[in-house]
PDB file of C-alpha atoms and ligand atoms in Angstrom:
ATOM      1  CA  MET A 268      58.892   3.721 -12.696  1.00 63.00           C
ATOM      2  CA  THR A 269      58.903   6.083 -15.681  1.00 81.00           C
ATOM      3  CA  ASP A 270      62.035   8.008 -16.587  1.00 92.00           C
ATOM      4  CA  PRO A 271      62.116  11.619 -15.358  1.00 96.00           C
ATOM      5  CA  PRO A 272      61.364  14.104 -18.182  1.00 97.00           C
ATOM      6  CA  VAL A 273      64.510  16.023 -17.267  1.00 98.00           C
ATOM      7  CA  ILE A 274      67.565  14.427 -15.650  1.00 98.00           C
ATOM      8  CA  ALA A 275      69.355  16.542 -13.047  1.00 98.00           C
ATOM      9  CA  GLU A 276      73.051  16.214 -12.296  1.00 98.00           C
ATOM     10  CA  ARG A 277      75.513  18.217 -10.241  1.00 97.00           C
ATOM     11  CA  LYS A 278      79.131  18.647 -11.276  1.00 95.00           C
ATOM     12  CA  GLY A 279      80.648  20.695  -8.479  1.00 96.00           C
ATOM     13  CA  GLN A 280      79.261  24.197  -8.762  1.00 97.00           C
ATOM     14  CA  VAL A 281      77.733  23.497 -12.164  1.00 98.00           C
ATOM     15  CA  ALA A 282      74.252  22.009 -12.439  1.00 98.00           C
ATOM     16  CA  LEU A 283      73.222  20.086 -15.541  1.00 98.00           C
ATOM     17  CA  ALA A 284      69.649  19.551 -16.742  1.00 98.00           C
ATOM     18  CA  ARG A 285      69.231  17.009 -19.553  1.00 98.00           C
ATOM     19  CA  LEU A 286      65.938  16.878 -21.411  1.00 98.00           C
ATOM     20  CA  ASN A 287      64.849  13.267 -21.566  1.00 98.00           C
ATOM     21  CA  ARG A 288      61.826  12.631 -23.771  1.00 97.00           C
ATOM     22  CA  PRO A 289      63.416  10.731 -26.714  1.00 97.00           C
ATOM     23  CA  GLU A 290      60.039   9.455 -27.964  1.00 96.00           C
ATOM     24  CA  THR A 291      58.989  13.010 -28.861  1.00 96.00           C
ATOM     25  CA  ARG A 292      62.493  14.303 -29.660  1.00 97.00           C
ATOM     26  CA  ASN A 293      62.502  16.260 -26.362  1.00 98.00           C
ATOM     27  CA  ALA A 294      59.443  18.284 -27.365  1.00 97.00           C
ATOM     28  CA  LEU A 295      58.463  20.739 -24.634  1.00 96.00           C
ATOM     29  CA  ALA A 296      55.536  18.847 -23.140  1.00 94.00           C
ATOM     30  CA  PRO A 297      53.964  20.138 -19.896  1.00 94.00           C
ATOM     31  CA  GLU A 298      55.922  17.738 -17.676  1.00 96.00           C
ATOM     32  CA  VAL A 299      59.194  18.700 -19.373  1.00 97.00           C
ATOM     33  CA  MET A 300      58.544  22.427 -18.938  1.00 97.00           C
ATOM     34  CA  GLU A 301      57.432  22.023 -15.325  1.00 97.00           C
ATOM     35  CA  ARG A 302      60.402  19.898 -14.334  1.00 98.00           C
ATOM     36  CA  LEU A 303      62.953  22.080 -16.129  1.00 98.00           C
ATOM     37  CA  ALA A 304      61.584  25.337 -14.713  1.00 98.00           C
ATOM     38  CA  ALA A 305      61.366  23.848 -11.196  1.00 98.00           C
ATOM     39  CA  LEU A 306      64.943  22.572 -11.363  1.00 98.00           C
ATOM     40  CA  VAL A 307      66.245  25.900 -12.630  1.00 98.00           C
ATOM     41  CA  GLU A 308      64.364  27.764  -9.880  1.00 98.00           C
ATOM     42  CA  ASP A 309      65.772  25.450  -7.188  1.00 98.00           C
ATOM     43  CA  TRP A 310      69.312  25.808  -8.509  1.00 98.00           C
ATOM     44  CA  ASP A 311      68.891  29.563  -8.825  1.00 98.00           C
ATOM     45  CA  ALA A 312      68.052  29.683  -5.111  1.00 98.00           C
ATOM     46  CA  ASP A 313      71.055  27.513  -4.196  1.00 97.00           C
ATOM     47  CA  THR A 314      74.193  29.611  -3.639  1.00 95.00           C
ATOM     48  CA  GLU A 315      76.357  26.536  -4.290  1.00 96.00           C
ATOM     49  CA  VAL A 316      75.179  26.473  -7.926  1.00 98.00           C
ATOM     50  CA  ARG A 317      77.111  29.029  -9.938  1.00 97.00           C
ATOM     51  CA  CYS A 318      76.181  28.089 -13.498  1.00 98.00           C
ATOM     52  CA  ILE A 319      73.469  25.936 -15.105  1.00 98.00           C
ATOM     53  CA  VAL A 320      73.838  23.913 -18.307  1.00 99.00           C
ATOM     54  CA  ILE A 321      70.746  22.815 -20.249  1.00 99.00           C
ATOM     55  CA  ALA A 322      71.301  19.963 -22.697  1.00 98.00           C
ATOM     56  CA  GLY A 323      69.473  17.362 -24.730  1.00 98.00           C
ATOM     57  CA  SER A 324      70.962  14.247 -26.324  1.00 98.00           C
ATOM     58  CA  ASP A 325      73.379  13.755 -29.232  1.00 97.00           C
ATOM     59  CA  ASP A 326      70.595  13.853 -31.820  1.00 97.00           C
ATOM     60  CA  TYR A 327      68.182  16.434 -30.475  1.00 98.00           C
ATOM     61  CA  PHE A 328      68.244  19.329 -28.050  1.00 98.00           C
ATOM     62  CA  ALA A 329      64.494  19.862 -28.326  1.00 98.00           C
ATOM     63  CA  ALA A 330      61.991  19.642 -31.195  1.00 97.00           C
ATOM     64  CA  GLY A 331      59.891  22.568 -29.978  1.00 95.00           C
ATOM     65  CA  ALA A 332      56.458  22.771 -28.431  1.00 92.00           C
ATOM     66  CA  ASP A 333      54.694  19.454 -28.108  1.00 91.00           C
ATOM     67  CA  ILE A 334      52.561  19.623 -31.239  1.00 89.00           C
ATOM     68  CA  ARG A 335      50.181  16.908 -30.047  1.00 86.00           C
ATOM     69  CA  MET A 336      49.458  18.708 -26.775  1.00 83.00           C
ATOM     70  CA  ALA A 337      49.010  22.000 -28.597  1.00 81.00           C
ATOM     71  CA  THR A 338      46.354  20.510 -30.871  1.00 82.00           C
ATOM     72  CA  GLU A 339      44.328  18.613 -28.298  1.00 80.00           C
ATOM     73  CA  ASN A 340      41.390  20.910 -27.682  1.00 63.00           C
ATOM     74  CA  ALA A 341      40.802  19.724 -24.131  1.00 62.00           C
ATOM     75  CA  SER A 342      44.247  20.722 -22.945  1.00 69.00           C
ATOM     76  CA  ALA A 343      45.354  23.374 -25.449  1.00 73.00           C
ATOM     77  CA  GLY A 344      44.328  26.448 -23.365  1.00 81.00           C
ATOM     78  CA  GLU A 345      46.045  25.160 -20.275  1.00 83.00           C
ATOM     79  CA  PHE A 346      49.083  24.151 -22.351  1.00 84.00           C
ATOM     80  CA  PHE A 347      49.498  27.674 -23.764  1.00 87.00           C
ATOM     81  CA  GLU A 348      49.205  29.250 -20.321  1.00 90.00           C
ATOM     82  CA  GLN A 349      51.740  26.859 -18.876  1.00 92.00           C
ATOM     83  CA  ALA A 350      54.103  27.535 -21.771  1.00 93.00           C
ATOM     84  CA  ALA A 351      53.839  31.292 -21.186  1.00 95.00           C
ATOM     85  CA  ARG A 352      54.642  30.789 -17.502  1.00 97.00           C
ATOM     86  CA  PHE A 353      57.553  28.514 -18.443  1.00 97.00           C
ATOM     87  CA  TRP A 354      59.250  31.173 -20.577  1.00 97.00           C
ATOM     88  CA  THR A 355      58.854  33.791 -17.834  1.00 97.00           C
ATOM     89  CA  ARG A 356      60.198  31.423 -15.172  1.00 98.00           C
ATOM     90  CA  MET A 357      63.242  30.590 -17.309  1.00 98.00           C
ATOM     91  CA  ALA A 358      63.924  34.232 -18.173  1.00 97.00           C
ATOM     92  CA  THR A 359      63.930  35.302 -14.514  1.00 97.00           C
ATOM     93  CA  CYS A 360      66.798  32.954 -13.606  1.00 98.00           C
ATOM     94  CA  ARG A 361      69.687  35.048 -12.223  1.00 97.00           C
ATOM     95  CA  THR A 362      72.267  32.276 -12.485  1.00 98.00           C
ATOM     96  CA  PRO A 363      74.049  32.106 -15.868  1.00 98.00           C
ATOM     97  CA  LEU A 364      72.523  29.582 -18.259  1.00 98.00           C
ATOM     98  CA  VAL A 365      74.525  27.731 -20.911  1.00 99.00           C
ATOM     99  CA  ALA A 366      72.710  25.784 -23.621  1.00 99.00           C
ATOM    100  CA  ALA A 367      74.541  22.680 -24.867  1.00 98.00           C
ATOM    101  CA  VAL A 368      72.983  22.002 -28.262  1.00 98.00           C
ATOM    102  CA  SER A 369      73.504  18.878 -30.325  1.00 98.00           C
ATOM    103  CA  GLY A 370      71.194  17.788 -33.139  1.00 98.00           C
ATOM    104  CA  TYR A 371      67.864  19.561 -33.626  1.00 98.00           C
ATOM    105  CA  ALA A 372      66.941  22.727 -31.754  1.00 98.00           C
ATOM    106  CA  LEU A 373      63.699  23.679 -33.429  1.00 98.00           C
ATOM    107  CA  GLY A 374      60.856  26.027 -32.512  1.00 97.00           C
ATOM    108  CA  GLY A 375      60.709  26.212 -28.715  1.00 97.00           C
ATOM    109  CA  GLY A 376      63.979  24.255 -28.649  1.00 98.00           C
ATOM    110  CA  CYS A 377      65.731  27.024 -30.534  1.00 98.00           C
ATOM    111  CA  GLU A 378      63.982  29.598 -28.339  1.00 98.00           C
ATOM    112  CA  LEU A 379      65.199  27.796 -25.231  1.00 98.00           C
ATOM    113  CA  ALA A 380      68.780  27.871 -26.536  1.00 98.00           C
ATOM    114  CA  VAL A 381      68.541  31.566 -27.397  1.00 98.00           C
ATOM    115  CA  LEU A 382      67.046  32.379 -23.985  1.00 98.00           C
ATOM    116  CA  CYS A 383      70.192  30.932 -22.416  1.00 98.00           C
ATOM    117  CA  ASP A 384      73.048  33.367 -21.847  1.00 98.00           C
ATOM    118  CA  MET A 385      75.523  31.391 -23.953  1.00 98.00           C
ATOM    119  CA  VAL A 386      75.215  28.553 -26.447  1.00 98.00           C
ATOM    120  CA  VAL A 387      77.744  25.816 -27.152  1.00 98.00           C
ATOM    121  CA  ALA A 388      76.745  23.732 -30.163  1.00 98.00           C
ATOM    122  CA  SER A 389      77.909  20.498 -31.700  1.00 98.00           C
ATOM    123  CA  GLU A 390      78.966  20.634 -35.366  1.00 97.00           C
ATOM    124  CA  THR A 391      75.843  18.533 -35.970  1.00 96.00           C
ATOM    125  CA  ALA A 392      73.419  21.075 -34.538  1.00 98.00           C
ATOM    126  CA  GLU A 393      70.515  22.343 -36.639  1.00 98.00           C
ATOM    127  CA  LEU A 394      68.537  25.319 -35.461  1.00 98.00           C
ATOM    128  CA  GLY A 395      65.347  26.810 -36.782  1.00 98.00           C
ATOM    129  CA  GLN A 396      61.947  28.327 -36.168  1.00 97.00           C
ATOM    130  CA  PRO A 397      59.639  26.110 -38.256  1.00 96.00           C
ATOM    131  CA  GLU A 398      56.392  27.415 -36.713  1.00 94.00           C
ATOM    132  CA  ILE A 399      55.414  29.208 -39.931  1.00 95.00           C
ATOM    133  CA  LEU A 400      55.232  25.802 -41.651  1.00 94.00           C
ATOM    134  CA  LEU A 401      52.574  24.801 -39.125  1.00 92.00           C
ATOM    135  CA  GLY A 402      50.549  27.951 -39.722  1.00 92.00           C
ATOM    136  CA  ILE A 403      51.600  29.671 -36.502  1.00 92.00           C
ATOM    137  CA  ILE A 404      54.360  31.981 -35.286  1.00 94.00           C
ATOM    138  CA  PRO A 405      56.948  31.480 -32.518  1.00 94.00           C
ATOM    139  CA  GLY A 406      55.528  32.023 -29.039  1.00 93.00           C
ATOM    140  CA  GLY A 407      58.552  31.505 -26.783  1.00 95.00           C
ATOM    141  CA  GLY A 408      60.362  34.748 -27.462  1.00 95.00           C
ATOM    142  CA  ALA A 409      62.032  34.099 -30.840  1.00 96.00           C
ATOM    143  CA  THR A 410      60.624  37.165 -32.597  1.00 94.00           C
ATOM    144  CA  GLN A 411      62.224  39.346 -29.919  1.00 95.00           C
ATOM    145  CA  ARG A 412      65.350  37.487 -28.785  1.00 96.00           C
ATOM    146  CA  ILE A 413      66.489  36.206 -32.189  1.00 96.00           C
ATOM    147  CA  THR A 414      65.899  39.635 -33.711  1.00 95.00           C
ATOM    148  CA  ARG A 415      68.073  41.228 -31.030  1.00 95.00           C
ATOM    149  CA  VAL A 416      70.860  38.746 -31.716  1.00 97.00           C
ATOM    150  CA  VAL A 417      70.882  38.543 -35.527  1.00 97.00           C
ATOM    151  CA  GLY A 418      69.132  41.754 -36.615  1.00 96.00           C
ATOM    152  CA  ARG A 419      65.789  42.282 -38.375  1.00 96.00           C
ATOM    153  CA  PRO A 420      66.402  41.069 -41.947  1.00 97.00           C
ATOM    154  CA  ARG A 421      67.977  37.794 -40.851  1.00 98.00           C
ATOM    155  CA  ALA A 422      65.372  37.195 -38.147  1.00 97.00           C
ATOM    156  CA  MET A 423      62.642  37.857 -40.728  1.00 97.00           C
ATOM    157  CA  GLU A 424      64.139  35.305 -43.079  1.00 98.00           C
ATOM    158  CA  LEU A 425      64.464  32.611 -40.433  1.00 98.00           C
ATOM    159  CA  ILE A 426      60.980  33.163 -39.033  1.00 96.00           C
ATOM    160  CA  LEU A 427      59.109  33.790 -42.301  1.00 97.00           C
ATOM    161  CA  THR A 428      60.660  30.876 -44.187  1.00 97.00           C
ATOM    162  CA  GLY A 429      61.042  28.376 -41.326  1.00 97.00           C
ATOM    163  CA  ARG A 430      64.395  27.419 -42.865  1.00 98.00           C
ATOM    164  CA  ARG A 431      66.705  25.307 -40.705  1.00 98.00           C
ATOM    165  CA  ILE A 432      70.289  26.476 -40.361  1.00 98.00           C
ATOM    166  CA  ASP A 433      73.330  24.363 -39.629  1.00 98.00           C
ATOM    167  CA  ALA A 434      75.796  24.930 -36.811  1.00 98.00           C
ATOM    168  CA  GLN A 435      78.251  26.909 -38.972  1.00 98.00           C
ATOM    169  CA  GLU A 436      75.577  29.368 -40.049  1.00 98.00           C
ATOM    170  CA  ALA A 437      74.300  29.676 -36.473  1.00 98.00           C
ATOM    171  CA  LEU A 438      77.857  30.511 -35.394  1.00 98.00           C
ATOM    172  CA  ARG A 439      78.203  33.100 -38.166  1.00 98.00           C
ATOM    173  CA  LEU A 440      74.906  34.709 -37.161  1.00 98.00           C
ATOM    174  CA  GLY A 441      75.969  34.903 -33.521  1.00 98.00           C
ATOM    175  CA  LEU A 442      73.259  32.577 -32.243  1.00 98.00           C
ATOM    176  CA  VAL A 443      75.977  30.240 -31.000  1.00 98.00           C
ATOM    177  CA  ASN A 444      79.102  31.152 -29.027  1.00 98.00           C
ATOM    178  CA  GLN A 445      81.272  28.211 -30.020  1.00 98.00           C
ATOM    179  CA  LEU A 446      81.161  24.971 -31.977  1.00 98.00           C
ATOM    180  CA  ALA A 447      82.460  21.711 -30.592  1.00 98.00           C
ATOM    181  CA  PRO A 448      83.256  18.428 -32.329  1.00 96.00           C
ATOM    182  CA  LYS A 449      80.517  15.796 -32.346  1.00 91.00           C
ATOM    183  CA  ARG A 450      81.615  13.992 -29.206  1.00 93.00           C
ATOM    184  CA  LYS A 451      82.747  17.041 -27.281  1.00 98.00           C
ATOM    185  CA  TRP A 452      79.685  19.298 -27.267  1.00 98.00           C
ATOM    186  CA  LEU A 453      78.642  18.549 -23.704  1.00 98.00           C
ATOM    187  CA  SER A 454      82.139  18.581 -22.216  1.00 98.00           C
ATOM    188  CA  SER A 455      82.837  21.898 -23.991  1.00 98.00           C
ATOM    189  CA  ALA A 456      79.644  23.404 -22.562  1.00 98.00           C
ATOM    190  CA  LEU A 457      80.515  22.122 -19.085  1.00 98.00           C
ATOM    191  CA  GLU A 458      84.013  23.573 -19.414  1.00 98.00           C
ATOM    192  CA  LEU A 459      82.614  26.990 -20.271  1.00 98.00           C
ATOM    193  CA  ALA A 460      80.188  26.674 -17.344  1.00 98.00           C
ATOM    194  CA  GLN A 461      83.062  25.746 -14.999  1.00 98.00           C
ATOM    195  CA  VAL A 462      84.937  28.882 -16.002  1.00 98.00           C
ATOM    196  CA  VAL A 463      81.884  31.060 -15.263  1.00 98.00           C
ATOM    197  CA  ALA A 464      81.298  29.123 -12.009  1.00 97.00           C
ATOM    198  CA  SER A 465      84.850  29.897 -10.884  1.00 96.00           C
ATOM    199  CA  ARG A 466      84.240  33.641 -11.140  1.00 96.00           C
ATOM    200  CA  PRO A 467      83.011  35.695  -8.147  1.00 96.00           C
ATOM    201  CA  PRO A 468      79.288  34.889  -7.963  1.00 96.00           C
ATOM    202  CA  ILE A 469      77.905  38.272  -6.916  1.00 96.00           C
ATOM    203  CA  ALA A 470      79.813  40.023  -9.693  1.00 97.00           C
ATOM    204  CA  VAL A 471      78.632  37.360 -12.174  1.00 98.00           C
ATOM    205  CA  GLY A 472      74.987  37.911 -11.171  1.00 97.00           C
ATOM    206  CA  LEU A 473      75.322  41.687 -11.436  1.00 97.00           C
ATOM    207  CA  ALA A 474      77.085  41.412 -14.801  1.00 98.00           C
ATOM    208  CA  LYS A 475      74.316  39.166 -16.176  1.00 98.00           C
ATOM    209  CA  ARG A 476      71.693  41.713 -15.098  1.00 97.00           C
ATOM    210  CA  ALA A 477      73.662  44.574 -16.623  1.00 97.00           C
ATOM    211  CA  VAL A 478      74.084  42.796 -19.983  1.00 97.00           C
ATOM    212  CA  LEU A 479      70.384  41.848 -20.101  1.00 96.00           C
ATOM    213  CA  ALA A 480      69.504  45.488 -19.412  1.00 95.00           C
ATOM    214  CA  ALA A 481      70.926  46.269 -22.854  1.00 93.00           C
ATOM    215  CA  GLU A 482      67.995  44.375 -24.368  1.00 89.00           C
ATOM    216  CA  ASP A 483      65.327  46.220 -22.416  1.00 84.00           C
ATOM    217  CA  THR A 484      66.454  49.807 -22.379  1.00 87.00           C
ATOM    218  CA  GLY A 485      67.853  52.633 -24.460  1.00 89.00           C
ATOM    219  CA  LEU A 486      71.562  53.428 -24.167  1.00 88.00           C
ATOM    220  CA  GLU A 487      71.210  56.125 -21.518  1.00 89.00           C
ATOM    221  CA  ALA A 488      68.981  54.085 -19.214  1.00 89.00           C
ATOM    222  CA  GLY A 489      71.167  51.020 -19.818  1.00 86.00           C
ATOM    223  CA  LEU A 490      74.303  52.929 -18.838  1.00 87.00           C
ATOM    224  CA  ALA A 491      72.561  54.209 -15.704  1.00 89.00           C
ATOM    225  CA  GLU A 492      71.629  50.629 -14.803  1.00 90.00           C
ATOM    226  CA  GLU A 493      75.216  49.496 -15.404  1.00 90.00           C
ATOM    227  CA  ARG A 494      76.479  52.294 -13.137  1.00 90.00           C
ATOM    228  CA  ARG A 495      74.053  51.217 -10.375  1.00 92.00           C
ATOM    229  CA  LEU A 496      75.092  47.551 -10.627  1.00 92.00           C
ATOM    230  CA  TYR A 497      78.776  48.516 -10.841  1.00 89.00           C
ATOM    231  CA  GLU A 498      78.467  50.463  -7.581  1.00 90.00           C
ATOM    232  CA  LEU A 499      76.849  47.405  -5.991  1.00 91.00           C
ATOM    233  CA  ALA A 500      79.751  45.251  -7.212  1.00 90.00           C
ATOM    234  CA  MET A 501      82.234  47.752  -5.761  1.00 88.00           C
ATOM    235  CA  SER A 502      80.639  47.349  -2.318  1.00 91.00           C
ATOM    236  CA  THR A 503      81.132  43.564  -1.996  1.00 92.00           C
ATOM    237  CA  GLU A 504      83.717  41.521  -0.097  1.00 93.00           C
ATOM    238  CA  GLU A 505      84.308  39.803  -3.443  1.00 91.00           C
ATOM    239  CA  ARG A 506      85.685  43.017  -4.853  1.00 89.00           C
ATOM    240  CA  VAL A 507      88.031  43.478  -1.860  1.00 90.00           C
ATOM    241  CA  GLU A 508      89.202  39.844  -2.150  1.00 91.00           C
ATOM    242  CA  GLY A 509      89.595  39.954  -5.951  1.00 90.00           C
ATOM    243  CA  MET A 510      91.671  43.127  -5.935  1.00 89.00           C
ATOM    244  CA  GLN A 511      93.688  42.143  -2.853  1.00 91.00           C
ATOM    245  CA  ALA A 512      94.511  38.744  -4.373  1.00 90.00           C
ATOM    246  CA  PHE A 513      95.699  40.433  -7.562  1.00 88.00           C
ATOM    247  CA  LEU A 514      98.012  42.737  -5.625  1.00 90.00           C
ATOM    248  CA  GLU A 515      99.310  39.851  -3.487  1.00 92.00           C
ATOM    249  CA  GLN A 516      99.753  37.660  -6.582  1.00 91.00           C
ATOM    250  CA  ARG A 517      97.641  34.786  -5.198  1.00 91.00           C
ATOM    251  CA  ARG A 518      94.453  33.016  -6.277  1.00 92.00           C
ATOM    252  CA  PRO A 519      91.338  34.773  -4.985  1.00 92.00           C
ATOM    253  CA  ASP A 520      89.015  32.919  -2.631  1.00 91.00           C
ATOM    254  CA  PHE A 521      85.530  34.166  -3.488  1.00 90.00           C
ATOM    255  CA  LYS A 522      82.934  33.514  -0.793  1.00 88.00           C
ATOM    256  CA  GLY A 523      79.922  34.998  -2.546  1.00 84.00           C
ATOM    257  CA  ARG A 524      79.582  37.957  -0.183  1.00 85.00           C
TER     258      ARG A 524
HETATM  259  N1  LIG B 850      55.840  17.599 -30.733  1.00 66.27           N
HETATM  260  C1  LIG B 850      55.354  16.378 -30.521  1.00 66.27           C
HETATM  261  N2  LIG B 850      55.895  15.261 -31.029  1.00 66.27           N
HETATM  262  C2  LIG B 850      56.992  15.397 -31.788  1.00 66.27           C
HETATM  263  C3  LIG B 850      57.566  16.638 -32.045  1.00 66.27           C
HETATM  264  C4  LIG B 850      56.951  17.784 -31.485  1.00 66.27           C
HETATM  265  N3  LIG B 850      57.424  19.023 -31.652  1.00 66.27           N
HETATM  266  N4  LIG B 850      58.654  16.471 -32.831  1.00 66.27           N
HETATM  267  C5  LIG B 850      58.765  15.142 -33.045  1.00 66.27           C
HETATM  268  N5  LIG B 850      57.746  14.500 -32.423  1.00 66.27           N
HETATM  269  C6  LIG B 850      57.462  13.071 -32.411  1.00 66.27           C
HETATM  270  C7  LIG B 850      56.894  12.606 -33.746  1.00 66.27           C
HETATM  271  O1  LIG B 850      55.486  12.830 -33.785  1.00 66.27           O
HETATM  272  C8  LIG B 850      57.262  11.146 -33.737  1.00 66.27           C
HETATM  273  O2  LIG B 850      56.323  10.450 -32.936  1.00 66.27           O
HETATM  274  P1  LIG B 850      55.882   8.929 -33.335  1.00 66.27           P
HETATM  275  O3  LIG B 850      57.140   8.110 -33.181  1.00 66.27           O
HETATM  276  O4  LIG B 850      54.850   8.604 -32.299  1.00 66.27           O
HETATM  277  O5  LIG B 850      55.391   8.984 -34.727  1.00 66.27           O
HETATM  278  C9  LIG B 850      58.612  11.136 -33.005  1.00 66.27           C
HETATM  279  O6  LIG B 850      58.689  12.347 -32.290  1.00 66.27           O
HETATM  280  C10 LIG B 850      59.787  11.087 -33.945  1.00 66.27           C
HETATM  281  O7  LIG B 850      59.632  12.121 -34.894  1.00 66.27           O
HETATM  282  P2  LIG B 850      60.194  12.008 -36.384  1.00 66.27           P
HETATM  283  O8  LIG B 850      59.734  13.186 -37.131  1.00 66.27           O
HETATM  284  O9  LIG B 850      59.861  10.655 -36.920  1.00 66.27           O
HETATM  285  O10 LIG B 850      61.768  12.040 -36.073  1.00 66.27           O
HETATM  286  P3  LIG B 850      62.947  12.505 -37.017  1.00 66.27           P
HETATM  287  O11 LIG B 850      64.194  12.165 -36.257  1.00 66.27           O
HETATM  288  O12 LIG B 850      62.779  11.977 -38.398  1.00 66.27           O
HETATM  289  O13 LIG B 850      62.823  14.116 -37.147  1.00 66.27           O
HETATM  290  C11 LIG B 850      62.532  16.332 -36.284  1.00 66.27           C
HETATM  291  C12 LIG B 850      63.085  14.931 -36.023  1.00 66.27           C
HETATM  292  C13 LIG B 850      62.757  17.111 -34.977  1.00 66.27           C
HETATM  293  C14 LIG B 850      63.256  17.025 -37.427  1.00 66.27           C
HETATM  294  C15 LIG B 850      61.029  16.257 -36.636  1.00 66.27           C
HETATM  295  O14 LIG B 850      60.381  15.415 -35.675  1.00 66.27           O
HETATM  296  C16 LIG B 850      60.304  17.579 -36.612  1.00 66.27           C
HETATM  297  O15 LIG B 850      60.389  18.337 -37.573  1.00 66.27           O
HETATM  298  N6  LIG B 850      59.549  17.897 -35.525  1.00 66.27           N
HETATM  299  C17 LIG B 850      58.716  19.052 -35.439  1.00 66.27           C
HETATM  300  C18 LIG B 850      59.529  20.318 -35.264  1.00 66.27           C
HETATM  301  C19 LIG B 850      58.620  21.544 -35.165  1.00 66.27           C
HETATM  302  O16 LIG B 850      57.878  21.856 -36.078  1.00 66.27           O
HETATM  303  N7  LIG B 850      58.699  22.259 -34.030  1.00 66.27           N
HETATM  304  C20 LIG B 850      57.929  23.422 -33.782  1.00 66.27           C
HETATM  305  C21 LIG B 850      56.739  23.102 -32.990  1.00 66.27           C
HETATM  306  S1  LIG B 850      55.702  24.519 -32.708  1.00 66.27           S
END
């Protein structure tokens, strides 16, 4: 039996997806994209899953699009369409996503990390968008998402030069939330995910939508969207429980209603 392209694990209310194609440095081949997107969709539909962590191995998160697949004429068209669907499927996940990055996160690997809501990186991580060196441009959202995170001049430099950056620089640029020592990158990411998973799930989902709205809308429309989602949050049992527990000085018991 061949190894699964992505290994799924559950750790309480946190789900972990580990890319598992060492022979191509976890390049995003069709079977990797399909399995990862399907797992994320299943977990997103499961109310027991409160946060999802996406990880690779110690030495590579993902080396980008599968260059071999992208150059094989017979399958290239289908590959590009599948890749486009993959990015949309990942971006529509309502459950918080944490990327746990160790080693190389290049091209689509870097785009996958940046698509996630938070990124925990090992001190060994190296990120970059090397597509320009192959005569192409990023196609998984980097020109938009990286620009929103780091600003235009820095995004231009990364994308036009294809330069790789180390974990410290990624942290400085805001592409990464926190750095972890070499052997602690995954446990640190899982810890962050556990904290998010312990928060009231409806409020977490609404908050994720509200923050993402900042990327899609002007300030006025974004504030209107926040107001709408805030009113929704105010109407939940979670809100009653959270506030009551505070007043009664006890731990809240959030039921996701
Ligand atoms: N697509 C397909 N195969 C890839 C790949 C990719 N994106 N990245 C690496 N591989 C394959 C190599 O072809 C090689 O296969 P082989 O053993 O059959 O020769 C194997 O993975 C190991 O790659 P190698 O370059 O020898 O490993 P390394 O540890 O020295 O370097 C990287 C790792 C990630 C720095 C290097 O492989 C790399 O630069 N990859 C391409 C990154 C890229 O340009 N991504 C954007 C794609 S649009």
